Structures are given as structure tokens and as C-alpha cells.
CSV table of C-alpha atoms in Angstrom, one decimal:
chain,number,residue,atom,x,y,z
A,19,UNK,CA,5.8,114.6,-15.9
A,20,UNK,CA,2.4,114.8,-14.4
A,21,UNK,CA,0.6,116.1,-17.3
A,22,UNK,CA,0.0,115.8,-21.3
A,23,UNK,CA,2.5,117.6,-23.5
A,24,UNK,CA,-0.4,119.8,-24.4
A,25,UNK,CA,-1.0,121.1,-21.0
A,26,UNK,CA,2.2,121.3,-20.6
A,27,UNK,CA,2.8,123.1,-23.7
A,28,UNK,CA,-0.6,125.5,-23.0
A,29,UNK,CA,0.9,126.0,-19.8
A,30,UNK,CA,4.1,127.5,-20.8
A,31,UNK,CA,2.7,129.3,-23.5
A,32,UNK,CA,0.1,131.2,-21.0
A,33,UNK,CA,3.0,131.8,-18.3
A,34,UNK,CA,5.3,133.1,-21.4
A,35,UNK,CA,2.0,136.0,-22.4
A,36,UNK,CA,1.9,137.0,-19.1
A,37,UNK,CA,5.3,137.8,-18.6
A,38,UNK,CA,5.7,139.6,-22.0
A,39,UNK,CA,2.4,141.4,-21.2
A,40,UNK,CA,3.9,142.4,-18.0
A,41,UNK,CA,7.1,144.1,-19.9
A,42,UNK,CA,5.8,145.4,-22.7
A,43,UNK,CA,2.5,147.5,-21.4
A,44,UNK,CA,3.3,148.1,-17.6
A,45,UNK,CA,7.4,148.1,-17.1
A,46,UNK,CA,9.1,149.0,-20.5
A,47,UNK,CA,7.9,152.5,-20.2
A,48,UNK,CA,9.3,153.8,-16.8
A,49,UNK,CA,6.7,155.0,-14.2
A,50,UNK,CA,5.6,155.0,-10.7
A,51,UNK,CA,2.8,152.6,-10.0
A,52,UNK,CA,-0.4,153.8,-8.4
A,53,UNK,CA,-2.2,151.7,-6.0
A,54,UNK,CA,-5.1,151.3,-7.6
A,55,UNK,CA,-2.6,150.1,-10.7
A,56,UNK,CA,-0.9,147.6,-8.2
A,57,UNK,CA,-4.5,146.3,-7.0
A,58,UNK,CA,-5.9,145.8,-10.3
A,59,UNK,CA,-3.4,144.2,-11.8
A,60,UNK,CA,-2.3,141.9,-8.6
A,61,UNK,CA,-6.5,140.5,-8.6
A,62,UNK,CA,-6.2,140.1,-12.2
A,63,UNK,CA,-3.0,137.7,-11.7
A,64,UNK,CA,-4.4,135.9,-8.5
A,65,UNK,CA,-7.5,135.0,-10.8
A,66,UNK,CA,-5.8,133.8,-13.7
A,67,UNK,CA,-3.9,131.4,-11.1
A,68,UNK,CA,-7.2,130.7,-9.7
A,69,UNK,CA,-8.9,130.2,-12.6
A,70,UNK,CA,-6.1,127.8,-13.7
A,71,UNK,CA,-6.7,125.7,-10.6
A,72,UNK,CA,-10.0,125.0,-11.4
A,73,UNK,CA,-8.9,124.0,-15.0
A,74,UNK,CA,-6.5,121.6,-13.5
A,75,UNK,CA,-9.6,120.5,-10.8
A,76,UNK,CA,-12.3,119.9,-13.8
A,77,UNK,CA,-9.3,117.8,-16.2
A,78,UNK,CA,-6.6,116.7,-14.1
A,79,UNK,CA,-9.2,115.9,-11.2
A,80,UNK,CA,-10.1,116.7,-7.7
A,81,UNK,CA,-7.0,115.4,-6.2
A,82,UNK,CA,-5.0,117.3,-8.4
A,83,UNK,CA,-6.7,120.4,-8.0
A,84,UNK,CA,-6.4,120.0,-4.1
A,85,UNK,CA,-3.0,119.7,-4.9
A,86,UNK,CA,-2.7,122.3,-7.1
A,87,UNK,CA,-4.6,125.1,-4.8
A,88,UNK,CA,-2.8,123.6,-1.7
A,89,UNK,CA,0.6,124.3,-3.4
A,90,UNK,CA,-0.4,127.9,-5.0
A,91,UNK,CA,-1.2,129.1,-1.3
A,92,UNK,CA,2.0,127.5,0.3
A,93,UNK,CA,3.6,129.2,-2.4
A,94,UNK,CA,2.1,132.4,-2.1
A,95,UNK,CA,2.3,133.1,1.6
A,96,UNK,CA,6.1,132.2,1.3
A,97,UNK,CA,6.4,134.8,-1.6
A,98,UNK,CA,5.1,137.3,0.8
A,99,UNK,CA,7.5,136.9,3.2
A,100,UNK,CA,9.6,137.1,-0.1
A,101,UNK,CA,8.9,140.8,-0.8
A,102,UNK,CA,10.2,141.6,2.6
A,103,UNK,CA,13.2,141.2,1.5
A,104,UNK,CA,12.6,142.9,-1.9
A,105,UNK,CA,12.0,145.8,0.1
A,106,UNK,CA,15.5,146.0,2.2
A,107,UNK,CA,17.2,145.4,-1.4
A,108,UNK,CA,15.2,148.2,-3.2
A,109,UNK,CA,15.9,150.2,0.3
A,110,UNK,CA,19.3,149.7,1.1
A,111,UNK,CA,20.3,150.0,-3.3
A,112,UNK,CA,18.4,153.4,-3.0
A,113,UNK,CA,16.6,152.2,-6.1
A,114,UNK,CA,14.9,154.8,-7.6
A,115,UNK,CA,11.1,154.7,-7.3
A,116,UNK,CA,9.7,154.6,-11.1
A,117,UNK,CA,12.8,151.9,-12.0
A,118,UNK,CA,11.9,149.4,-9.0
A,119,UNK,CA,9.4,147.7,-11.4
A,120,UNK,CA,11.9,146.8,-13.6
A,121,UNK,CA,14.1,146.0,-11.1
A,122,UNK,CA,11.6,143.7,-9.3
A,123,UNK,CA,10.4,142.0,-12.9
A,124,UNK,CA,13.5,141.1,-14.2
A,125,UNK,CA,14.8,139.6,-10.5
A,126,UNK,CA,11.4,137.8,-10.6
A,127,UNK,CA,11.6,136.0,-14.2
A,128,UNK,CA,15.2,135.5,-12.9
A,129,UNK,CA,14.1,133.3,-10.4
A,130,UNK,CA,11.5,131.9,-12.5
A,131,UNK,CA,13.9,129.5,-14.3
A,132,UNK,CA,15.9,129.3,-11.4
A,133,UNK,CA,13.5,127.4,-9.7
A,134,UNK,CA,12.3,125.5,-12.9
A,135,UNK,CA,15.7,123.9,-12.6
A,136,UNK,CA,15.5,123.4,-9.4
A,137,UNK,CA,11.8,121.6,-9.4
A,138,UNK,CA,13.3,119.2,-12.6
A,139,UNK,CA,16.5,118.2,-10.8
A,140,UNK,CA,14.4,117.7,-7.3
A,141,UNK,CA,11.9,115.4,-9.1
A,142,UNK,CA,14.5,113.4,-10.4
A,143,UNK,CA,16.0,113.0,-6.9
A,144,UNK,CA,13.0,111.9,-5.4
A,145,UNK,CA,12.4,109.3,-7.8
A,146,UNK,CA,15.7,108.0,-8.1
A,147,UNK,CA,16.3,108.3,-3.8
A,148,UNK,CA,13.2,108.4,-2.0
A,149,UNK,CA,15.1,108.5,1.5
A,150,UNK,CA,15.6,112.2,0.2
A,151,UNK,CA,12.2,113.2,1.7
A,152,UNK,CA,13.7,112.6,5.0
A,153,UNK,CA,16.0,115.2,4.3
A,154,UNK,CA,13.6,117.6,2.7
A,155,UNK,CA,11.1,117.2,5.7
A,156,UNK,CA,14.0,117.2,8.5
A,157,UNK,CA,15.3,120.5,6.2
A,158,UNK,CA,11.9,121.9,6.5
A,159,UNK,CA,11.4,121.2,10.3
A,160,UNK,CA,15.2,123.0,11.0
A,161,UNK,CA,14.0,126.0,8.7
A,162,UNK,CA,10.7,126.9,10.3
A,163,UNK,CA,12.9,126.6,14.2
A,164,UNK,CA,15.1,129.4,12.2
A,165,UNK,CA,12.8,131.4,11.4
A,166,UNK,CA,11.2,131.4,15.0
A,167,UNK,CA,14.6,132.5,16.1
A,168,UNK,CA,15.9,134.8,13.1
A,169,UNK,CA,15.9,138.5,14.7
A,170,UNK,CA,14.9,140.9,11.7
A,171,UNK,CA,17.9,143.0,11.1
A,172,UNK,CA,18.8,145.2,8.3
A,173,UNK,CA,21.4,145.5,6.4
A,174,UNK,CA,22.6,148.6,5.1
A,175,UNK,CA,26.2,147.5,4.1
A,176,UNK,CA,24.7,145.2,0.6
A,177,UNK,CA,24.9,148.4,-1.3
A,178,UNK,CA,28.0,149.1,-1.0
A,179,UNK,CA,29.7,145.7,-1.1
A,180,UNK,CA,27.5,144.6,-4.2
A,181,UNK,CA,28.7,147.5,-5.9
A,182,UNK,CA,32.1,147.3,-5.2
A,183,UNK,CA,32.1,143.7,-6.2
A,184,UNK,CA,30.5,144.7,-9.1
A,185,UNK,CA,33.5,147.4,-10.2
A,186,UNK,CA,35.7,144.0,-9.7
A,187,UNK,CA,34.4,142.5,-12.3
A,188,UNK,CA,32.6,144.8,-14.8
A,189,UNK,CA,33.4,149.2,-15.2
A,190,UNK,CA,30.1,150.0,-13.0
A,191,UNK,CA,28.9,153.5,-11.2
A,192,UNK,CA,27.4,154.2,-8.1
A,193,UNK,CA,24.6,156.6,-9.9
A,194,UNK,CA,21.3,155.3,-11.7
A,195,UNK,CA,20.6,156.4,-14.8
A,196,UNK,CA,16.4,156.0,-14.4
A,197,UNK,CA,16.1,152.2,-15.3
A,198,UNK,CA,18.7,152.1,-17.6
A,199,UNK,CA,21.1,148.8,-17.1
A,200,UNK,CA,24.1,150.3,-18.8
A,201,UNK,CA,24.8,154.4,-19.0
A,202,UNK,CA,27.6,156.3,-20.3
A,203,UNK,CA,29.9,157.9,-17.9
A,204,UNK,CA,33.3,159.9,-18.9
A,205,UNK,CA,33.1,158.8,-22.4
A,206,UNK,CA,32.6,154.6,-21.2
A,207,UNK,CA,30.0,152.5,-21.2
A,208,UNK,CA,29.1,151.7,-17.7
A,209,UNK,CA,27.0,149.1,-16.1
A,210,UNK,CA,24.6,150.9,-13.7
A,211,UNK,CA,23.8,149.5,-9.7
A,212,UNK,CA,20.3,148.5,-11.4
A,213,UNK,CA,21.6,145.5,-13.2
A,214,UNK,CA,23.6,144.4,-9.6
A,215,UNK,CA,19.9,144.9,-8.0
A,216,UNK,CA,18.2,143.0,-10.8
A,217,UNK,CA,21.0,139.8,-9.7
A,218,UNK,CA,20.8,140.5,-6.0
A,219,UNK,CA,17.2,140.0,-6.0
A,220,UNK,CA,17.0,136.8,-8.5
A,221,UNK,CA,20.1,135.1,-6.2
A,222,UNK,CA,18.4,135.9,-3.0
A,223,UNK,CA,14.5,134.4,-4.1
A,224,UNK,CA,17.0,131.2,-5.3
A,225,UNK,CA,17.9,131.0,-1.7
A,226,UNK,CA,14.3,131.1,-0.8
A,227,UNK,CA,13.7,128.4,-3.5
A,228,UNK,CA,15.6,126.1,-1.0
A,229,UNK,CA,12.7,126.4,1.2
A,230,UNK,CA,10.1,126.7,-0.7
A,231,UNK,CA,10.4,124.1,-3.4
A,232,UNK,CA,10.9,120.9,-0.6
A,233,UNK,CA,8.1,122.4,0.8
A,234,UNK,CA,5.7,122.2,-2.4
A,235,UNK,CA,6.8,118.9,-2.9
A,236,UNK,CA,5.2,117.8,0.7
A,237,UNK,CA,2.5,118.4,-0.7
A,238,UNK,CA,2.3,116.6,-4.0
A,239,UNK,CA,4.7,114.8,-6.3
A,240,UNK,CA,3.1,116.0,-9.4
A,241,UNK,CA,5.8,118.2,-11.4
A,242,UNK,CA,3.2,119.6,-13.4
A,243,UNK,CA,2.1,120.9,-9.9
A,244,UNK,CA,4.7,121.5,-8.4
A,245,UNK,CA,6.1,124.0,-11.8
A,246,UNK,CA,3.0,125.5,-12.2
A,247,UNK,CA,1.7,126.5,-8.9
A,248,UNK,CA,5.2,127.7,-7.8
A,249,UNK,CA,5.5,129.7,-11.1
A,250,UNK,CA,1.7,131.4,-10.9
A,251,UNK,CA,2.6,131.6,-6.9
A,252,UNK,CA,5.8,134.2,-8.3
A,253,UNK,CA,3.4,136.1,-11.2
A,254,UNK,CA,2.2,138.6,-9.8
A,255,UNK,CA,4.7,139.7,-7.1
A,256,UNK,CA,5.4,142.6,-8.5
A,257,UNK,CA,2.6,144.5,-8.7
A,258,UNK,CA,1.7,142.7,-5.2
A,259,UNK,CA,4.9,144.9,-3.7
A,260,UNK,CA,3.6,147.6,-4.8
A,261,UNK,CA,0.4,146.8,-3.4
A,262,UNK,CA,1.8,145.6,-0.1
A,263,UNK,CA,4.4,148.1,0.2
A,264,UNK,CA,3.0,150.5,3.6
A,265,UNK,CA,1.6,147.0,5.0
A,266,UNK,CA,4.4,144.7,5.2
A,267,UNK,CA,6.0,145.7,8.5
A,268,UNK,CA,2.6,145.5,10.1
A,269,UNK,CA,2.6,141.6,9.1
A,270,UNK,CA,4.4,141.1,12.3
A,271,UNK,CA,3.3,137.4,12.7
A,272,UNK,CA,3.4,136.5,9.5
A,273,UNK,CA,6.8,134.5,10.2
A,274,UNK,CA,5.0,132.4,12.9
A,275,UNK,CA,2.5,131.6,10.5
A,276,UNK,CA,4.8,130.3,7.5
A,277,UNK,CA,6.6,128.3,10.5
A,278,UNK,CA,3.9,126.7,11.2
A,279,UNK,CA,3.4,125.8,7.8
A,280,UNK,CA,7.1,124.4,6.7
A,281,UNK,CA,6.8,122.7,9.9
A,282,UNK,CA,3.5,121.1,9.5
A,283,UNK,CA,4.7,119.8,5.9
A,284,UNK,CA,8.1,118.7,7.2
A,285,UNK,CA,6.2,116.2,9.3
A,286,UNK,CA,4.1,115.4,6.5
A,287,UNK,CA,7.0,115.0,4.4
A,288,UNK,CA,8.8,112.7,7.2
A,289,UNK,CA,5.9,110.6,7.6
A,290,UNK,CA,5.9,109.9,4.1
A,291,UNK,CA,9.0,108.6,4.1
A,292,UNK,CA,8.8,106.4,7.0
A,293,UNK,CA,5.4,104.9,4.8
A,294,UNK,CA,7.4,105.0,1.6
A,295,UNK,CA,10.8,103.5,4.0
A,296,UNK,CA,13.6,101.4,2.2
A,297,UNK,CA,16.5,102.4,4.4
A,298,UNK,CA,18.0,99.4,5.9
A,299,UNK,CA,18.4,100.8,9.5
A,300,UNK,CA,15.0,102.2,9.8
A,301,UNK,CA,12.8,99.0,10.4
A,302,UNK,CA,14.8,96.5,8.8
A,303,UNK,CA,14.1,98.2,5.6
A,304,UNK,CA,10.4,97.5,5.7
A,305,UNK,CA,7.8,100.8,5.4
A,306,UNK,CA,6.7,102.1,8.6
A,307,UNK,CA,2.9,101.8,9.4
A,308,UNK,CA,2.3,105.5,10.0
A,309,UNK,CA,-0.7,107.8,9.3
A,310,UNK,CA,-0.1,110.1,6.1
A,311,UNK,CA,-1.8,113.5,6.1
A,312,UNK,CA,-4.2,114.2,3.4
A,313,UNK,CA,-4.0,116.8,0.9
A,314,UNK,CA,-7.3,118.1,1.8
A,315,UNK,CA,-6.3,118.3,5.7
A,316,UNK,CA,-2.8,120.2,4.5
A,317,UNK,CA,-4.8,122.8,2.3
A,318,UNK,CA,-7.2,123.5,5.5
A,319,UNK,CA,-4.3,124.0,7.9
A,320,UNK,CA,-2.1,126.3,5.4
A,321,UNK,CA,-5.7,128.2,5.0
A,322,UNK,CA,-6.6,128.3,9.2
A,323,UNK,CA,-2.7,129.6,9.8
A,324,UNK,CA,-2.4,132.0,7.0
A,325,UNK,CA,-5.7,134.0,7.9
A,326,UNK,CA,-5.3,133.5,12.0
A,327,UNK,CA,-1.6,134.7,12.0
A,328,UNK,CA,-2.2,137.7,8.9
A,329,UNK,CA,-5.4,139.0,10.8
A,330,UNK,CA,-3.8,138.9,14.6
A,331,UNK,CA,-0.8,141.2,12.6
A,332,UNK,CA,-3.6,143.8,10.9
A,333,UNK,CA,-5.4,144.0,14.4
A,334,UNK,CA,-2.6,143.9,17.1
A,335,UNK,CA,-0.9,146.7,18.9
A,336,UNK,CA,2.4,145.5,17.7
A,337,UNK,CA,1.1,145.5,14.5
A,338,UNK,CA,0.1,148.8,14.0
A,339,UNK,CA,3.2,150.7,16.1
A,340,UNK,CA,5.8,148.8,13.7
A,341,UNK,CA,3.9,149.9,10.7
A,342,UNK,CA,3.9,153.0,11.7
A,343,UNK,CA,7.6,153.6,12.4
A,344,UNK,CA,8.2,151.3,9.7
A,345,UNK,CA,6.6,153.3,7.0
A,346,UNK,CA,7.6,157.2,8.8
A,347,UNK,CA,11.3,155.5,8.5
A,348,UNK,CA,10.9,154.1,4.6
A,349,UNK,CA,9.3,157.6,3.5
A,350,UNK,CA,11.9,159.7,5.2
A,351,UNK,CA,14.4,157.6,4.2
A,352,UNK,CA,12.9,157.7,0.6
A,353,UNK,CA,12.2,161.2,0.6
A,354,UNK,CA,16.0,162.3,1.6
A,355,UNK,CA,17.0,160.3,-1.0
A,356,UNK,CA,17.5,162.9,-4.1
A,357,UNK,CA,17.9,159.7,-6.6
A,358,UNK,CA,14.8,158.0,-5.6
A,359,UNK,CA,12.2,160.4,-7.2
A,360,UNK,CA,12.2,163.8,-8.8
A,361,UNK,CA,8.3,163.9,-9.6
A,362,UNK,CA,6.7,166.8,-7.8
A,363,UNK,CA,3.7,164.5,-7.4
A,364,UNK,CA,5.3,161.8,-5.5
A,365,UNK,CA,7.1,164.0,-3.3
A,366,UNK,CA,4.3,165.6,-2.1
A,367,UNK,CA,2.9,162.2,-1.4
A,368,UNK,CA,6.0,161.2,0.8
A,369,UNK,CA,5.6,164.3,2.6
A,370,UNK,CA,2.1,163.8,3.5
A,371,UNK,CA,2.5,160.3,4.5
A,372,UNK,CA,5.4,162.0,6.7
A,373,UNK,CA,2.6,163.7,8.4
A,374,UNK,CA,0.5,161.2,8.6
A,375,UNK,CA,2.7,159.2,10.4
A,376,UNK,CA,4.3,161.6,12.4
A,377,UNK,CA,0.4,162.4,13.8
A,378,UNK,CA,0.3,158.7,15.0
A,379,UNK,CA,3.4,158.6,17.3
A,380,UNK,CA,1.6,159.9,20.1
A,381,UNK,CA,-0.8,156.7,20.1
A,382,UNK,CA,2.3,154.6,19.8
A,383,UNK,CA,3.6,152.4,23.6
A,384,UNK,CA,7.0,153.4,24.4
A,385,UNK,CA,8.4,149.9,24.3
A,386,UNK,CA,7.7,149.7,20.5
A,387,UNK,CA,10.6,152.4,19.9
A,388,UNK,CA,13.1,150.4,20.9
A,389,UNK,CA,16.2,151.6,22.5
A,390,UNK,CA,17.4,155.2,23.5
A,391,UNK,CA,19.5,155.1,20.6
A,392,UNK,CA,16.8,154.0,18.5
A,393,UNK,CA,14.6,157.1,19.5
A,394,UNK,CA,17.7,159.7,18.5
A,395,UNK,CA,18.1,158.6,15.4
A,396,UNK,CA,14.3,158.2,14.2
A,397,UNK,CA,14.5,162.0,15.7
A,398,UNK,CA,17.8,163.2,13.5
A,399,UNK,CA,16.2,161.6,10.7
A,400,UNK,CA,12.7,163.5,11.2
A,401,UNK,CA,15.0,166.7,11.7
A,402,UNK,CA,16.7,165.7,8.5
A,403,UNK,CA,13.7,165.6,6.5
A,404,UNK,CA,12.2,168.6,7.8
A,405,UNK,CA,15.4,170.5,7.0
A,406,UNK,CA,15.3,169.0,3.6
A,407,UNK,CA,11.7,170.0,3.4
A,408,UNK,CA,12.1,173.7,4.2
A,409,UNK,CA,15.3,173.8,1.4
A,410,UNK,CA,12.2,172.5,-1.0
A,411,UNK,CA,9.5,174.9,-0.2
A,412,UNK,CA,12.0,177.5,-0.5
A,413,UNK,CA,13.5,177.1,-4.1
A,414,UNK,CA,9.8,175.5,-5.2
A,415,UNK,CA,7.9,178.5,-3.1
A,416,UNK,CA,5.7,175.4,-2.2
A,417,UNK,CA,3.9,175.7,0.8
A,418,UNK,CA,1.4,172.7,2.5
């Protein structure tokens, strides 16, 4: 298993409190999260990971804490590219601002023991069939050619066919009722699209799982490892939306970078099966003589990538055009959306970073707009909001 009972059973515990803490004094009581919130509380959880690392480096040993700190980054970055999708669910669900935290926990703990099984079951695999990390590092090598090739498209449609599945199976409405999972509606007890958003985001970080956990395990064969740093990897991701939220379309390489990564380790993982080799066709049986890649070596290269590809998004033309048309279509979007927030306070926010935005078109190249098509409706939806806008200043006698 990798570790004593009592780590394992310290471990557990601490992963439990901080889950519980999570509910009970930030998302049980429904509210918008502040930036300076989302910041705090995201460098408190990235230092309780950290400082774990070094408690696995000081008893389990250096190789373990390589291991350990090589896995929690690998993790990370891939948990990033994890809220991207987070934010087309919240988006396309129309998830009201002040209940996406619950939304975003739940789906989170969700995955959690999703990938707990999955890590358990895997371990067993590879011990039992060790021609499996063939397959996990040929998986690996196919995934990061997908995502070179995967063009980033939205889809607008899961709302309405996740709801509809929904009413299938269990009395549901289309309406929120603030965070609520179940309302009353016509005298029934309803299930509200918050609990469908809750499921849609657990099932779709499973599906990330299939990446993610063969891609730990390239890196060690330590369970303890492997549970831990993918668990502390997914603490944490909530408040790190929140915190992320206006930068994520600007991470336009980002997906180059975490290619490189799952690429890199599906070598790694293929060379250590051709060491580990017991497959009759492949040398008679016999291991391969091959060089295996060091921990230490994979923890600088996941390092070198993540901070080459994430600072050549922050400081690139592309980068900052798609962030700005990004956000200006996320707040209009957000701001049209009547369900989405009814705080005075955070509607004025929306409509100032409307205008902010807005300013920075002019700096924009034409060929970040996209097509003709694309250009008209960014421009209906700007005259939507602004429409919308005067209807509010009007009945609120607000004026900017």
C-alpha cells in the first residue's frame, strides 16, 4: 500500500477536515466569492499539499517525496485544464453565480472517490499484469496527439439535453432555486438543474481520471502516492476557479504544455515496460535493456513545460485578444442572464468589466475575431446587453 496504516489513516483523516471545513464555513451558506476570498483560501490549500510533501520527503524519504511533488504538479496542471471545462458546464447550465460553489464542491468530492476507486483497481492491475503499462503509456502518447488536434468548441446543447434526461428519470425543473437541490414547484417536490450540474461535473472529471490517473502512475508505483497527490492535486479547485475564472481563456497554450507532459510520461511509462518486459513476443520474453527516466529528471521537465507554456500564454498576443473576448462574452453572457445574479453589487461589477473589455477591442488584431459571423453576433450580444442595461438604469434610476 505504500505507506503505514497510520499515515494512511492520518492522511484520510486530514483530507476528510478539509473537505468538511470547506462545506461547513465557506459553501453551506450561499455567497459569491471575492477574489481576494478565492486567493486566500487557494494558497492556503496549495500549502497544506506542499507542506504534506515535505512530510512525506522527511519520513517516507527523498525518493518518495520526488515522487510525491512530481505527481502533485502532473496532477495539478491537469486539474487546470479541468476547470476549463467546469466553466462551459457552469456557463452553458446558467448556474447561478452564488450557488456555483456548491455546485463545483460537491462535483469535486464526487470525483474524489471516483478516482480513489479508480487508483485501487489500477494498482491491482499493474501488479497482477505488468504488460498493462504498455497500454497506459501507448494511452497516454494517443491522448496528448488528441489534444494537439482537439479544436475547442462549445457546447451549448448539455443544458438542455441533461435536463431533459433528467425529467426522464426524476420530476425536475428548468429554474434554480439559489443552491437548493430539490424545490417545490406546483405543489411537488422537484429536483432542481443544480443536482444534474453537481453529476455532470463529477462524470466529466471521471473522464479526465482516464488520463490523469495512468499518467500519475508513470511516475511512481506508490498508492500512497499516487491517492494522495491526486486527492490534494483536486483540494482546492474550487476556490482556484474562482481565482482563475477571467484568466483561463488567456492560457492559450496551456494544452501544448500538458501534451507535452502525458507524452513525455507515456514514453516513460513504455520504457518501463520494455525494462519490466515478460510478453513472449517482445524479446523472447526477456526485459529490454533500455534507459528508464528518473523521477528527478520527470519532476524538472513537468516544471520547465508548465512555466514556459503558462508564461508564453500570459505574455502572447493571442493570449491576451482571446481573454479579452473570452471574458467580454462570459460577462455579457452572465449579465443577460436574469438567474445568474440578482445582487446589485455584482451586477455593477459585470458591467464594469463590460467596459473594461469593451475599451480593449480596439488593441485587439482582426484575425483574433474569427469569422464574419463571429463578429455579428459578439455585436448583437453587446447590443443585447446594452439594451438590457438601459431597461436597469431605468427602473433602478442607476446611472454610471
Amino acid at each position: 500500500m505504500g505507506a503505514t496504516p497510520l499515515a494512511w489513516s492520518l492522511s484520510v483523516g486530514l483530507i476528510v477536515a478539509l473537505l468538511l471545513f470547506d462545506y461547513f464555513f465557506h459553501v453551506r451558506k450561499e455567497h459569491i466569492p471575492t477574489i481576494r476570498e478565492s486567493a486566500i483560501w487557494s494558497s492556503l490549500y496549495v500549502g497544506v499539499a506542499v507542506l504534506f510533501g515535505f512530510a512525506v520527503w522527511i519520513f517516507g524519504g527523498t525518493d518518495m517525496g520526488i515522487e510525491y511533488f512530481a505527481g502533485y504538479l502532473t496532477e495539478k496542471a491537469l486539474s487546470v485544464d479541468n476547470l476549463f471545462v467546469f466553466l462551459l458546464l457552469l456557463t452553458s447550465f446558467k448556474v447561478p453565480k452564488a450557488g456555483q460553489q456548491k455546485a463545483l464542491l460537491f462535483g469535486i468530492v464526487f470525483s474524489i472517490i471516483a478516482r480513489t476507486a479508480f487508483i485501487f483497481v489500477g494498482a491491482a492491475l499493474l501488479n497482477q499484469f505488468s504488460a498493462l503499462f504498455y497500454v497506459f503509456g501507448l494511452f497516454l502518447i494517443v491522448t496528448a496527439g488528441r489534444l494537439l488536434a482537439e479544436d475547442d468548441e462549445d457546447d451549448d446543447e448539455v443544458d438542455n439535453v441533461m435536463v431533459r434526461f433528467a425529467k426522464k428519470v426524476i420530476p425536475a425543473t428548468d429554474h434554480y432555486d439559489h443552491d437548493k437541490l430539490f424545490t417545490v414547484e406546483n405543489g411537488k417536490r422537484v429536483m432542481t438543474p443544480m443536482m444534474i450540474v453537481m453529476v455532470a461535473i463529477g462524470g466529466t472529471d471521471i473522464m479526465f481520471a482516464l488520463d490523469s490517473i495512468p499518467a500519475i502512475f508513470g511516475l511512481t508505483q506508490n498508492v500512497f502516492i499516487v491517492f494522495t497527490a491526486t486527492t490534494f492535486s483536486l483540494l482546492g479547485l474550487r476556490q482556484l476557479y474562482f481565482l482563475l475564472e477571467g484568466l483561463l481563456d488567456r492560457l492559450v497554450y496551456l494544452k501544448y504544455g500538458l501534451a507535452a507532459i502525458l507524452g513525455f510520461i507515456g514514453v516513460k511509462l513504455v520504457l518501463h515496460a520494455l525494462h519490466e518486459n515478460n510478453l513472449p513476443f517482445i524479446n523472447g520474453g526477456e526485459h529490454v535493456d533500455v534507459v528508464e527516466v528518473p523521477t528527478l529528471l520527470s519532476l524538472g521537465v513537468i516544471v520547465v513545460v508548465l512555466v514556459v507554456t503558462i508564461v508564453a500564454s500570459l505574455v502572447s498576443p493571442a493570449g491576451k485578444a482571446l481573454t479579452v473576448l473570452g471574458n467580454l462574452k462570459r460577462y455579457s453572457r452572465e449579465y443577460l442572464n436574469k438567474d445568474f445574479t440578482d445582487d446589485p453589487v455584482e451586477r455593477a461589477r459585470l458591467w464594469s468589466k463590460i467596459l473594461e473589455n469593451e475599451d480593449k477591442l480596439g488593441t485587439i488584431d482582426r484575425k483574433y475575431f474569427g469569422s464574419e459571423g463571429d463578429v455579428w453576433e459578439l455585436e448583437q450580444l453587446l447590443r443585447r446587453v446594452w439594451d438590457e442595461q438601459g431597461r436597469y438604469e431605468k427602473a433602478t434610476d442607476y446611472t454610471r
